[in-house]
PDB file of C-alpha atoms in Angstrom:
ATOM      1  CA  MET A   1     -29.220   3.255   0.033  1.00 50.00           C
ATOM      2  CA  SER A   2     -25.517   2.729   0.837  1.00 80.00           C
ATOM      3  CA  GLU A   3     -23.070   5.636   0.958  1.00 96.00           C
ATOM      4  CA  LYS A   4     -20.967   6.499  -2.026  1.00 98.00           C
ATOM      5  CA  ILE A   5     -17.222   6.299  -2.702  1.00 98.00           C
ATOM      6  CA  ALA A   6     -15.764   8.014  -5.712  1.00 98.00           C
ATOM      7  CA  ILE A   7     -12.510   6.657  -7.169  1.00 98.00           C
ATOM      8  CA  VAL A   8     -10.473   8.921  -9.555  1.00 98.00           C
ATOM      9  CA  GLY A   9      -8.316   6.689 -11.801  1.00 96.00           C
ATOM     10  CA  SER A  10      -9.185   3.311 -13.001  1.00 95.00           C
ATOM     11  CA  GLY A  11      -5.652   1.787 -12.996  1.00 93.00           C
ATOM     12  CA  LEU A  12      -4.120  -1.110 -10.929  1.00 93.00           C
ATOM     13  CA  ILE A  13      -4.782   0.581  -7.564  1.00 96.00           C
ATOM     14  CA  GLY A  14      -8.145   2.225  -8.609  1.00 97.00           C
ATOM     15  CA  ARG A  15      -9.486  -1.184  -9.540  1.00 96.00           C
ATOM     16  CA  SER A  16      -8.407  -2.743  -6.284  1.00 97.00           C
ATOM     17  CA  TRP A  17      -9.890   0.136  -4.243  1.00 98.00           C
ATOM     18  CA  ALA A  18     -13.276  -0.386  -6.174  1.00 98.00           C
ATOM     19  CA  VAL A  19     -13.188  -3.995  -5.104  1.00 98.00           C
ATOM     20  CA  LEU A  20     -12.399  -3.186  -1.481  1.00 98.00           C
ATOM     21  CA  PHE A  21     -15.035  -0.473  -1.061  1.00 98.00           C
ATOM     22  CA  ALA A  22     -17.667  -2.556  -2.827  1.00 97.00           C
ATOM     23  CA  ARG A  23     -16.745  -5.469  -0.362  1.00 96.00           C
ATOM     24  CA  GLY A  24     -17.280  -2.960   2.493  1.00 96.00           C
ATOM     25  CA  GLY A  25     -20.900  -2.393   1.322  1.00 96.00           C
ATOM     26  CA  TYR A  26     -20.359   1.056  -0.369  1.00 97.00           C
ATOM     27  CA  ARG A  27     -21.644   2.239  -3.710  1.00 97.00           C
ATOM     28  CA  VAL A  28     -18.590   2.878  -5.986  1.00 98.00           C
ATOM     29  CA  VAL A  29     -18.223   5.161  -8.910  1.00 98.00           C
ATOM     30  CA  LEU A  30     -15.107   4.706 -10.859  1.00 97.00           C
ATOM     31  CA  TYR A  31     -13.841   7.729 -12.919  1.00 97.00           C
ATOM     32  CA  ASP A  32     -11.524   7.847 -15.849  1.00 95.00           C
ATOM     33  CA  VAL A  33     -11.220   9.875 -18.962  1.00 92.00           C
ATOM     34  CA  LYS A  34     -11.838   7.116 -21.541  1.00 91.00           C
ATOM     35  CA  GLU A  35     -14.748   4.527 -21.629  1.00 91.00           C
ATOM     36  CA  GLU A  36     -12.404   1.658 -22.725  1.00 92.00           C
ATOM     37  CA  LEU A  37     -10.303   2.138 -19.673  1.00 92.00           C
ATOM     38  CA  MET A  38     -13.401   1.690 -17.520  1.00 92.00           C
ATOM     39  CA  THR A  39     -14.455  -1.349 -19.439  1.00 94.00           C
ATOM     40  CA  GLN A  40     -11.205  -2.976 -18.896  1.00 95.00           C
ATOM     41  CA  ALA A  41     -11.293  -2.058 -15.226  1.00 95.00           C
ATOM     42  CA  MET A  42     -14.814  -3.478 -14.719  1.00 97.00           C
ATOM     43  CA  GLU A  43     -13.582  -6.772 -16.112  1.00 97.00           C
ATOM     44  CA  VAL A  44     -10.811  -6.774 -13.559  1.00 96.00           C
ATOM     45  CA  VAL A  45     -13.153  -5.749 -10.717  1.00 97.00           C
ATOM     46  CA  GLN A  46     -15.543  -8.687 -11.479  1.00 97.00           C
ATOM     47  CA  ALA A  47     -12.566 -11.204 -11.629  1.00 96.00           C
ATOM     48  CA  GLN A  48     -11.069  -9.959  -8.339  1.00 96.00           C
ATOM     49  CA  LEU A  49     -14.480 -10.094  -6.557  1.00 97.00           C
ATOM     50  CA  HIS A  50     -14.917 -13.732  -7.531  1.00 96.00           C
ATOM     51  CA  SER A  51     -11.325 -14.619  -6.539  1.00 95.00           C
ATOM     52  CA  LEU A  52     -11.803 -13.042  -3.135  1.00 96.00           C
ATOM     53  CA  HIS A  53     -15.181 -14.903  -2.793  1.00 96.00           C
ATOM     54  CA  GLU A  54     -13.512 -18.244  -3.787  1.00 94.00           C
ATOM     55  CA  SER A  55     -11.031 -17.704  -0.895  1.00 94.00           C
ATOM     56  CA  ASN A  56     -13.448 -16.574   1.738  1.00 94.00           C
ATOM     57  CA  LEU A  57     -11.961 -13.033   1.572  1.00 95.00           C
ATOM     58  CA  LEU A  58     -15.010 -11.098   0.610  1.00 95.00           C
ATOM     59  CA  LEU A  59     -16.286 -10.622   4.175  1.00 93.00           C
ATOM     60  CA  GLY A  60     -19.217 -12.830   3.655  1.00 93.00           C
ATOM     61  CA  ARG A  61     -20.690 -10.838   0.719  1.00 95.00           C
ATOM     62  CA  ASP A  62     -21.972 -12.149  -2.612  1.00 97.00           C
ATOM     63  CA  PRO A  63     -19.504 -11.111  -5.487  1.00 97.00           C
ATOM     64  CA  ALA A  64     -22.493 -10.566  -7.907  1.00 97.00           C
ATOM     65  CA  GLU A  65     -24.007  -8.201  -5.382  1.00 97.00           C
ATOM     66  CA  CYS A  66     -20.807  -6.410  -4.835  1.00 97.00           C
ATOM     67  CA  TYR A  67     -20.345  -5.947  -8.468  1.00 97.00           C
ATOM     68  CA  THR A  68     -23.637  -4.275  -8.887  1.00 97.00           C
ATOM     69  CA  ARG A  69     -22.422  -1.576  -6.504  1.00 97.00           C
ATOM     70  CA  VAL A  70     -19.735  -0.565  -8.893  1.00 97.00           C
ATOM     71  CA  SER A  71     -20.505   1.843 -11.657  1.00 97.00           C
ATOM     72  CA  THR A  72     -18.233   4.072 -13.923  1.00 96.00           C
ATOM     73  CA  SER A  73     -18.260   7.605 -15.244  1.00 96.00           C
ATOM     74  CA  THR A  74     -16.246   9.801 -17.574  1.00 95.00           C
ATOM     75  CA  PHE A  75     -17.709  12.942 -16.055  1.00 95.00           C
ATOM     76  CA  LEU A  76     -15.818  13.920 -13.019  1.00 96.00           C
ATOM     77  CA  SER A  77     -18.434  16.259 -11.459  1.00 96.00           C
ATOM     78  CA  SER A  78     -21.060  13.500 -11.468  1.00 95.00           C
ATOM     79  CA  ALA A  79     -18.588  10.831 -10.271  1.00 96.00           C
ATOM     80  CA  VAL A  80     -17.710  12.805  -7.053  1.00 96.00           C
ATOM     81  CA  GLU A  81     -21.080  14.332  -6.428  1.00 96.00           C
ATOM     82  CA  GLY A  82     -22.408  13.314  -3.024  1.00 96.00           C
ATOM     83  CA  ALA A  83     -19.366  11.175  -2.290  1.00 97.00           C
ATOM     84  CA  LEU A  84     -18.528  10.278   1.357  1.00 98.00           C
ATOM     85  CA  LEU A  85     -14.904   9.862   0.394  1.00 98.00           C
ATOM     86  CA  LEU A  86     -12.978  10.368  -2.781  1.00 98.00           C
ATOM     87  CA  GLN A  87      -9.878   8.195  -3.469  1.00 98.00           C
ATOM     88  CA  GLU A  88      -7.469   9.646  -5.787  1.00 98.00           C
ATOM     89  CA  CYS A  89      -5.312   7.203  -7.845  1.00 97.00           C
ATOM     90  CA  VAL A  90      -3.423   9.106 -10.463  1.00 96.00           C
ATOM     91  CA  PRO A  91       0.341   8.667 -11.160  1.00 95.00           C
ATOM     92  CA  GLU A  92       3.047   9.681  -8.670  1.00 95.00           C
ATOM     93  CA  ASP A  93       3.578  13.235  -9.759  1.00 96.00           C
ATOM     94  CA  VAL A  94       3.200  16.068  -7.368  1.00 97.00           C
ATOM     95  CA  GLU A  95       2.224  18.641  -9.996  1.00 97.00           C
ATOM     96  CA  LEU A  96      -0.405  16.219 -11.428  1.00 97.00           C
ATOM     97  CA  LYS A  97      -1.804  15.806  -7.952  1.00 97.00           C
ATOM     98  CA  ARG A  98      -1.862  19.538  -7.271  1.00 98.00           C
ATOM     99  CA  LYS A  99      -3.868  19.940 -10.594  1.00 97.00           C
ATOM    100  CA  VAL A 100      -6.252  17.060  -9.827  1.00 97.00           C
ATOM    101  CA  PHE A 101      -6.920  18.165  -6.253  1.00 98.00           C
ATOM    102  CA  SER A 102      -7.503  21.717  -7.343  1.00 98.00           C
ATOM    103  CA  GLU A 103     -10.181  20.554  -9.654  1.00 97.00           C
ATOM    104  CA  LEU A 104     -11.644  18.255  -7.181  1.00 97.00           C
ATOM    105  CA  ASP A 105     -11.762  21.151  -4.594  1.00 97.00           C
ATOM    106  CA  THR A 106     -14.195  22.954  -6.763  1.00 97.00           C
ATOM    107  CA  LEU A 107     -16.576  19.970  -7.197  1.00 97.00           C
ATOM    108  CA  VAL A 108     -16.738  18.271  -3.787  1.00 97.00           C
ATOM    109  CA  SER A 109     -19.068  19.118  -0.780  1.00 96.00           C
ATOM    110  CA  ASP A 110     -17.810  20.347   2.482  1.00 96.00           C
ATOM    111  CA  THR A 111     -18.034  16.906   4.048  1.00 96.00           C
ATOM    112  CA  THR A 112     -16.223  14.829   1.283  1.00 98.00           C
ATOM    113  CA  ILE A 113     -13.000  13.383   2.393  1.00 98.00           C
ATOM    114  CA  LEU A 114     -10.388  13.826  -0.275  1.00 98.00           C
ATOM    115  CA  SER A 115      -7.953  10.907   0.089  1.00 98.00           C
ATOM    116  CA  SER A 116      -4.764  10.222  -1.970  1.00 98.00           C
ATOM    117  CA  SER A 117      -3.259   6.780  -2.703  1.00 98.00           C
ATOM    118  CA  THR A 118       0.194   8.407  -3.118  1.00 97.00           C
ATOM    119  CA  SER A 119       2.975   6.205  -1.777  1.00 96.00           C
ATOM    120  CA  CYS A 120       5.491   8.917  -0.727  1.00 93.00           C
ATOM    121  CA  ILE A 121       4.270  12.428  -1.394  1.00 97.00           C
ATOM    122  CA  VAL A 122       3.236  14.065   1.807  1.00 98.00           C
ATOM    123  CA  PRO A 123      -0.359  15.662   1.629  1.00 98.00           C
ATOM    124  CA  SER A 124       0.853  19.188   2.447  1.00 98.00           C
ATOM    125  CA  LYS A 125       2.624  19.163  -0.897  1.00 98.00           C
ATOM    126  CA  PHE A 126      -0.494  19.265  -2.952  1.00 98.00           C
ATOM    127  CA  THR A 127      -3.316  20.466  -0.578  1.00 98.00           C
ATOM    128  CA  GLU A 128      -2.153  23.534   1.093  1.00 97.00           C
ATOM    129  CA  THR A 129      -3.972  26.095  -0.963  1.00 97.00           C
ATOM    130  CA  LEU A 130      -7.306  24.158  -1.198  1.00 98.00           C
ATOM    131  CA  SER A 131     -10.556  25.510   0.337  1.00 98.00           C
ATOM    132  CA  HIS A 132     -11.290  21.930   1.573  1.00 98.00           C
ATOM    133  CA  ARG A 133      -7.743  21.089   2.757  1.00 98.00           C
ATOM    134  CA  SER A 134      -9.004  20.277   6.232  1.00 98.00           C
ATOM    135  CA  ASN A 135     -10.655  17.171   4.664  1.00 98.00           C
ATOM    136  CA  CYS A 136      -7.554  16.006   2.742  1.00 98.00           C
ATOM    137  CA  ILE A 137      -5.525  12.998   3.722  1.00 98.00           C
ATOM    138  CA  VAL A 138      -3.358  10.096   2.401  1.00 98.00           C
ATOM    139  CA  SER A 139      -4.473   6.480   2.300  1.00 98.00           C
ATOM    140  CA  HIS A 140      -1.710   4.644   0.958  1.00 98.00           C
ATOM    141  CA  PRO A 141      -2.290   0.900   0.183  1.00 98.00           C
ATOM    142  CA  VAL A 142       0.191  -1.883  -0.263  1.00 96.00           C
ATOM    143  CA  ASN A 143       0.084  -3.516  -3.680  1.00 93.00           C
ATOM    144  CA  PRO A 144      -1.877  -5.489  -4.261  1.00 94.00           C
ATOM    145  CA  PRO A 145      -4.414  -4.003  -1.769  1.00 95.00           C
ATOM    146  CA  HIS A 146      -6.948  -6.798  -1.948  1.00 92.00           C
ATOM    147  CA  TYR A 147      -4.473  -9.225  -0.507  1.00 95.00           C
ATOM    148  CA  CYS A 148      -2.307  -6.852   1.597  1.00 96.00           C
ATOM    149  CA  PRO A 149      -4.583  -5.071   3.936  1.00 96.00           C
ATOM    150  CA  ALA A 150      -2.165  -2.511   5.565  1.00 98.00           C
ATOM    151  CA  VAL A 151      -2.953   0.996   4.607  1.00 98.00           C
ATOM    152  CA  GLU A 152      -0.929   3.997   5.684  1.00 98.00           C
ATOM    153  CA  ILE A 153      -3.046   7.071   6.954  1.00 98.00           C
ATOM    154  CA  ILE A 154      -1.060  10.225   6.670  1.00 98.00           C
ATOM    155  CA  PRO A 155      -2.897  13.478   7.712  1.00 98.00           C
ATOM    156  CA  ALA A 156      -1.667  16.893   6.575  1.00 98.00           C
ATOM    157  CA  PRO A 157      -0.873  19.446   9.282  1.00 98.00           C
ATOM    158  CA  TRP A 158      -4.319  20.940   8.770  1.00 98.00           C
ATOM    159  CA  THR A 159      -6.324  17.710   8.386  1.00 98.00           C
ATOM    160  CA  THR A 160      -9.111  17.643  11.120  1.00 98.00           C
ATOM    161  CA  ASP A 161      -9.346  14.835  13.546  1.00 98.00           C
ATOM    162  CA  LEU A 162     -12.962  14.287  12.222  1.00 98.00           C
ATOM    163  CA  ALA A 163     -11.641  13.635   8.693  1.00 98.00           C
ATOM    164  CA  LYS A 164      -8.813  11.429   9.954  1.00 98.00           C
ATOM    165  CA  ASP A 165     -11.101   9.384  12.231  1.00 98.00           C
ATOM    166  CA  LYS A 166     -13.687   8.934   9.615  1.00 98.00           C
ATOM    167  CA  THR A 167     -11.036   7.632   7.149  1.00 98.00           C
ATOM    168  CA  ILE A 168      -9.810   5.213   9.592  1.00 98.00           C
ATOM    169  CA  SER A 169     -13.307   3.996  10.345  1.00 98.00           C
ATOM    170  CA  ILE A 170     -14.063   3.500   6.657  1.00 98.00           C
ATOM    171  CA  MET A 171     -10.819   1.583   6.046  1.00 98.00           C
ATOM    172  CA  LYS A 172     -11.425  -0.811   8.952  1.00 98.00           C
ATOM    173  CA  GLN A 173     -15.067  -1.322   7.636  1.00 96.00           C
ATOM    174  CA  ILE A 174     -13.737  -2.475   4.327  1.00 97.00           C
ATOM    175  CA  GLY A 175     -11.401  -4.973   5.822  1.00 96.00           C
ATOM    176  CA  MET A 176      -8.118  -2.898   5.876  1.00 97.00           C
ATOM    177  CA  LYS A 177      -5.651  -2.393   8.664  1.00 97.00           C
ATOM    178  CA  PRO A 178      -4.867   1.191   9.030  1.00 98.00           C
ATOM    179  CA  VAL A 179      -1.474   2.424  10.217  1.00 98.00           C
ATOM    180  CA  VAL A 180      -1.731   6.036  11.413  1.00 98.00           C
ATOM    181  CA  ALA A 181       1.165   8.440  11.089  1.00 98.00           C
ATOM    182  CA  LYS A 182       1.195  11.094  13.835  1.00 97.00           C
ATOM    183  CA  LYS A 183       2.810  13.630  11.476  1.00 97.00           C
ATOM    184  CA  GLU A 184       4.044  13.912   7.912  1.00 97.00           C
ATOM    185  CA  CYS A 185       7.351  12.076   7.172  1.00 96.00           C
ATOM    186  CA  ASP A 186       8.973  11.790   3.760  1.00 95.00           C
ATOM    187  CA  GLY A 187       8.536   8.217   2.468  1.00 95.00           C
ATOM    188  CA  PHE A 188       5.884   7.630   5.012  1.00 97.00           C
ATOM    189  CA  ILE A 189       6.290   4.460   7.200  1.00 97.00           C
ATOM    190  CA  LEU A 190       6.284   1.461   4.807  1.00 97.00           C
ATOM    191  CA  ASN A 191       8.645   2.866   2.236  1.00 97.00           C
ATOM    192  CA  ARG A 192      11.174   4.177   4.881  1.00 97.00           C
ATOM    193  CA  LEU A 193      11.399   0.530   6.252  1.00 97.00           C
ATOM    194  CA  GLN A 194      11.513  -0.939   2.746  1.00 97.00           C
ATOM    195  CA  TYR A 195      14.219   1.672   1.603  1.00 97.00           C
ATOM    196  CA  ALA A 196      16.222   0.841   4.734  1.00 97.00           C
ATOM    197  CA  VAL A 197      16.205  -2.981   3.853  1.00 98.00           C
ATOM    198  CA  LEU A 198      16.826  -2.279   0.153  1.00 98.00           C
ATOM    199  CA  GLN A 199      19.786  -0.016   0.917  1.00 98.00           C
ATOM    200  CA  GLU A 200      21.498  -2.404   3.244  1.00 97.00           C
ATOM    201  CA  SER A 201      20.927  -5.263   0.755  1.00 98.00           C
ATOM    202  CA  TRP A 202      22.489  -3.108  -1.967  1.00 98.00           C
ATOM    203  CA  ARG A 203      25.521  -2.426   0.236  1.00 97.00           C
ATOM    204  CA  LEU A 204      25.989  -6.051   1.138  1.00 98.00           C
ATOM    205  CA  VAL A 205      26.044  -7.083  -2.513  1.00 98.00           C
ATOM    206  CA  GLU A 206      27.994  -4.033  -3.724  1.00 97.00           C
ATOM    207  CA  ASP A 207      30.699  -4.600  -1.068  1.00 97.00           C
ATOM    208  CA  GLY A 208      31.086  -8.335  -1.957  1.00 97.00           C
ATOM    209  CA  VAL A 209      29.691  -9.702   1.299  1.00 98.00           C
ATOM    210  CA  CYS A 210      27.096 -11.823  -0.402  1.00 98.00           C
ATOM    211  CA  ASP A 211      25.192 -12.502  -3.709  1.00 98.00           C
ATOM    212  CA  PRO A 212      21.632 -11.066  -4.542  1.00 98.00           C
ATOM    213  CA  GLN A 213      20.099 -14.531  -4.057  1.00 98.00           C
ATOM    214  CA  ASP A 214      21.377 -14.576  -0.512  1.00 98.00           C
ATOM    215  CA  ILE A 215      19.466 -11.408   0.327  1.00 98.00           C
ATOM    216  CA  ASP A 216      16.241 -12.979  -1.025  1.00 98.00           C
ATOM    217  CA  THR A 217      16.897 -16.253   1.082  1.00 98.00           C
ATOM    218  CA  VAL A 218      17.531 -14.451   4.256  1.00 98.00           C
ATOM    219  CA  MET A 219      14.123 -12.669   3.845  1.00 98.00           C
ATOM    220  CA  THR A 220      11.981 -15.636   2.486  1.00 97.00           C
ATOM    221  CA  SER A 221      13.526 -18.297   4.790  1.00 97.00           C
ATOM    222  CA  GLY A 222      14.400 -16.177   7.778  1.00 97.00           C
ATOM    223  CA  LEU A 223      13.373 -12.626   8.694  1.00 97.00           C
ATOM    224  CA  GLY A 224      10.317 -12.485   6.454  1.00 97.00           C
ATOM    225  CA  LEU A 225       8.770 -15.625   8.072  1.00 96.00           C
ATOM    226  CA  ARG A 226       8.701 -14.008  11.486  1.00 96.00           C
ATOM    227  CA  TRP A 227       7.934 -10.546  10.508  1.00 96.00           C
ATOM    228  CA  SER A 228       4.835 -11.630   8.369  1.00 95.00           C
ATOM    229  CA  PHE A 229       2.800 -12.319  11.443  1.00 94.00           C
ATOM    230  CA  ILE A 230       4.503 -10.649  14.481  1.00 96.00           C
ATOM    231  CA  GLY A 231       6.721  -7.833  13.041  1.00 96.00           C
ATOM    232  CA  PRO A 232      10.171  -6.698  14.115  1.00 97.00           C
ATOM    233  CA  PHE A 233       9.247  -5.459  17.739  1.00 98.00           C
ATOM    234  CA  GLN A 234       7.324  -8.554  18.816  1.00 97.00           C
ATOM    235  CA  THR A 235      10.114 -10.647  17.251  1.00 97.00           C
ATOM    236  CA  ILE A 236      12.745  -9.173  19.474  1.00 97.00           C
ATOM    237  CA  HIS A 237      10.422  -9.149  22.487  1.00 98.00           C
ATOM    238  CA  LEU A 238      10.109 -13.023  21.943  1.00 97.00           C
ATOM    239  CA  ASN A 239      13.870 -13.523  21.249  1.00 97.00           C
ATOM    240  CA  ALA A 240      15.054 -12.513  24.730  1.00 97.00           C
ATOM    241  CA  PRO A 241      14.065 -14.431  27.954  1.00 97.00           C
ATOM    242  CA  GLU A 242      13.021 -11.421  29.696  1.00 97.00           C
ATOM    243  CA  GLY A 243      11.423  -9.549  26.808  1.00 98.00           C
ATOM    244  CA  VAL A 244      12.166  -6.375  24.909  1.00 98.00           C
ATOM    245  CA  THR A 245      13.989  -4.564  27.743  1.00 98.00           C
ATOM    246  CA  ASP A 246      16.271  -7.564  28.146  1.00 98.00           C
ATOM    247  CA  TYR A 247      16.823  -7.603  24.365  1.00 98.00           C
ATOM    248  CA  ALA A 248      17.783  -3.902  24.483  1.00 98.00           C
ATOM    249  CA  GLU A 249      20.243  -4.511  27.268  1.00 98.00           C
ATOM    250  CA  ARG A 250      21.804  -7.475  25.498  1.00 97.00           C
ATOM    251  CA  TYR A 251      22.052  -6.251  21.923  1.00 98.00           C
ATOM    252  CA  SER A 252      21.702  -2.454  21.729  1.00 98.00           C
ATOM    253  CA  ASP A 253      25.386  -1.796  21.797  1.00 98.00           C
ATOM    254  CA  GLY A 254      26.028  -4.184  19.023  1.00 98.00           C
ATOM    255  CA  ILE A 255      23.163  -2.823  16.838  1.00 97.00           C
ATOM    256  CA  VAL A 256      24.479   0.629  17.331  1.00 98.00           C
ATOM    257  CA  ARG A 257      28.089  -0.477  16.385  1.00 98.00           C
ATOM    258  CA  VAL A 258      26.910  -2.241  13.177  1.00 97.00           C
ATOM    259  CA  SER A 259      24.563   0.602  12.240  1.00 96.00           C
ATOM    260  CA  LYS A 260      27.409   3.090  12.290  1.00 95.00           C
ATOM    261  CA  GLN A 261      28.963   1.185   9.494  1.00 95.00           C
ATOM    262  CA  PHE A 262      26.210   1.628   7.163  1.00 95.00           C
ATOM    263  CA  GLY A 263      27.481   4.799   5.692  1.00 91.00           C
ATOM    264  CA  GLU A 264      25.987   7.033   3.017  1.00 94.00           C
ATOM    265  CA  PRO A 265      23.043   5.803   0.822  1.00 95.00           C
ATOM    266  CA  ARG A 266      24.090   3.941  -2.272  1.00 96.00           C
ATOM    267  CA  HIS A 267      22.671   4.894  -5.681  1.00 97.00           C
ATOM    268  CA  MET A 268      21.110   1.795  -7.453  1.00 97.00           C
ATOM    269  CA  THR A 269      23.464   1.845 -10.531  1.00 97.00           C
ATOM    270  CA  GLY A 270      26.505   0.364 -12.248  1.00 97.00           C
ATOM    271  CA  GLU A 271      27.863  -3.191 -11.759  1.00 97.00           C
ATOM    272  CA  THR A 272      25.644  -3.924  -8.690  1.00 98.00           C
ATOM    273  CA  LEU A 273      22.515  -3.110 -10.637  1.00 98.00           C
ATOM    274  CA  GLU A 274      23.743  -5.372 -13.540  1.00 98.00           C
ATOM    275  CA  LYS A 275      24.444  -8.198 -10.994  1.00 98.00           C
ATOM    276  CA  VAL A 276      20.933  -7.819  -9.422  1.00 98.00           C
ATOM    277  CA  ARG A 277      19.318  -7.636 -12.796  1.00 98.00           C
ATOM    278  CA  GLU A 278      21.044 -10.888 -13.873  1.00 98.00           C
ATOM    279  CA  TYR A 279      19.823 -12.559 -10.829  1.00 98.00           C
ATOM    280  CA  VAL A 280      16.280 -11.319 -10.834  1.00 98.00           C
ATOM    281  CA  GLU A 281      15.776 -11.875 -14.591  1.00 97.00           C
ATOM    282  CA  GLY A 282      17.157 -15.471 -14.147  1.00 96.00           C
ATOM    283  CA  LYS A 283      14.421 -16.081 -11.529  1.00 96.00           C
ATOM    284  CA  VAL A 284      11.678 -13.911 -13.103  1.00 96.00           C
ATOM    285  CA  PRO A 285      12.239 -13.627 -16.881  1.00 96.00           C
ATOM    286  CA  MET A 286      10.812 -10.411 -18.454  1.00 96.00           C
ATOM    287  CA  ASP A 287       8.953 -12.462 -21.059  1.00 96.00           C
ATOM    288  CA  LYS A 288       7.152 -14.190 -18.073  1.00 96.00           C
ATOM    289  CA  HIS A 289       6.614 -11.000 -16.071  1.00 95.00           C
ATOM    290  CA  LYS A 290       2.756 -11.158 -16.281  1.00 93.00           C
ATOM    291  CA  GLU A 291       2.616 -14.768 -15.379  1.00 97.00           C
ATOM    292  CA  ASN A 292       4.899 -14.175 -12.386  1.00 96.00           C
ATOM    293  CA  LEU A 293       2.770 -11.342 -11.222  1.00 95.00           C
ATOM    294  CA  GLN A 294      -0.151 -13.675 -11.222  1.00 94.00           C
ATOM    295  CA  TRP A 295       1.772 -16.240  -9.390  1.00 96.00           C
ATOM    296  CA  ARG A 296       2.816 -13.659  -6.809  1.00 96.00           C
ATOM    297  CA  ASP A 297      -0.761 -12.568  -6.221  1.00 94.00           C
ATOM    298  CA  GLY A 298      -1.864 -16.239  -5.989  1.00 95.00           C
ATOM    299  CA  VAL A 299       0.704 -16.837  -3.328  1.00 96.00           C
ATOM    300  CA  LEU A 300      -0.386 -13.708  -1.530  1.00 96.00           C
ATOM    301  CA  LYS A 301      -3.957 -14.878  -1.717  1.00 95.00           C
ATOM    302  CA  GLN A 302      -2.951 -18.159  -0.013  1.00 96.00           C
ATOM    303  CA  LEU A 303      -1.096 -16.250   2.590  1.00 95.00           C
ATOM    304  CA  ALA A 304      -4.014 -13.988   3.337  1.00 95.00           C
ATOM    305  CA  VAL A 305      -6.324 -17.054   3.705  1.00 95.00           C
ATOM    306  CA  PHE A 306      -3.764 -18.715   6.096  1.00 95.00           C
ATOM    307  CA  LYS A 307      -3.336 -15.662   8.194  1.00 93.00           C
ATOM    308  CA  GLN A 308      -7.136 -15.715   8.828  1.00 90.00           C
ATOM    309  CA  SER A 309      -6.654 -19.160  10.403  1.00 91.00           C
ATOM    310  CA  ILE A 310      -3.804 -18.153  12.753  1.00 92.00           C
ATOM    311  CA  PRO A 311      -5.098 -18.473  16.317  1.00 92.00           C
ATOM    312  CA  ASP A 312      -4.801 -15.588  18.634  1.00 90.00           C
ATOM    313  CA  LYS A 313      -1.927 -15.403  21.106  1.00 90.00           C
ATOM    314  CA  PRO A 314      -2.558 -16.880  24.583  1.00 89.00           C
TER     315      PRO A 314
END
């Protein structure tokens, strides 16, 4: 019998985790407080499995067989019993996470990994007093996880290497691409990069340098195209005749000069917020929000399929 994964919370991220762990060959128990929530979740799980299969993104597995691996429970103790790894997917509230992890701490075995899906709360904030704190870690996925395979692995100061290495191994087994932080950092890696881009985008619009649509065009028709398959460091390495050292010698002074002009962070309020809102709602009307989410996921699925076909570098 395959090993068991417990997922606490059957919302958007919990459902995606269920699909990914089932795709990786694990038995999955999805926990939530109401049966109707689980019924809805299982419908989504089934649909996502079939969608991944149609696009050859199910690691060669049969969607019906994967679906049989997923079960539900409204009893937390039975859901987590005997689990190799527990993936918490409750809302982003540090007090709620402390409460949930404190309860889980009384139920899990000494070998269960307690993994959180939090996007920016460092694990030491909600695991310090736990008796199983050495098994606690963050595994933060990108939304939607079944099409965006990056997952941030953030150990607490007291997380053991065994727990960290086992988490990394599991994530690779289910088709994810772990990014491992060497230490805790507020915002982690993904959001610090995202916030840096968002802040400068906001400044450029607020200071009258360009309009919101220009920012999106720079990303979708410029930077984002290269970054989507080689990232910023490999991009600069290829952009200079003699590689990254050459790039640094040529452009470092200019980068520092411009960066010094960024100034203090800007709050996302006021006239700039209204300008950005008018632009995005013109492109993505609120009454079509659900349909546009489906469109986004469909495009991400096509990108995931395409990236599988990209040949290795020479």
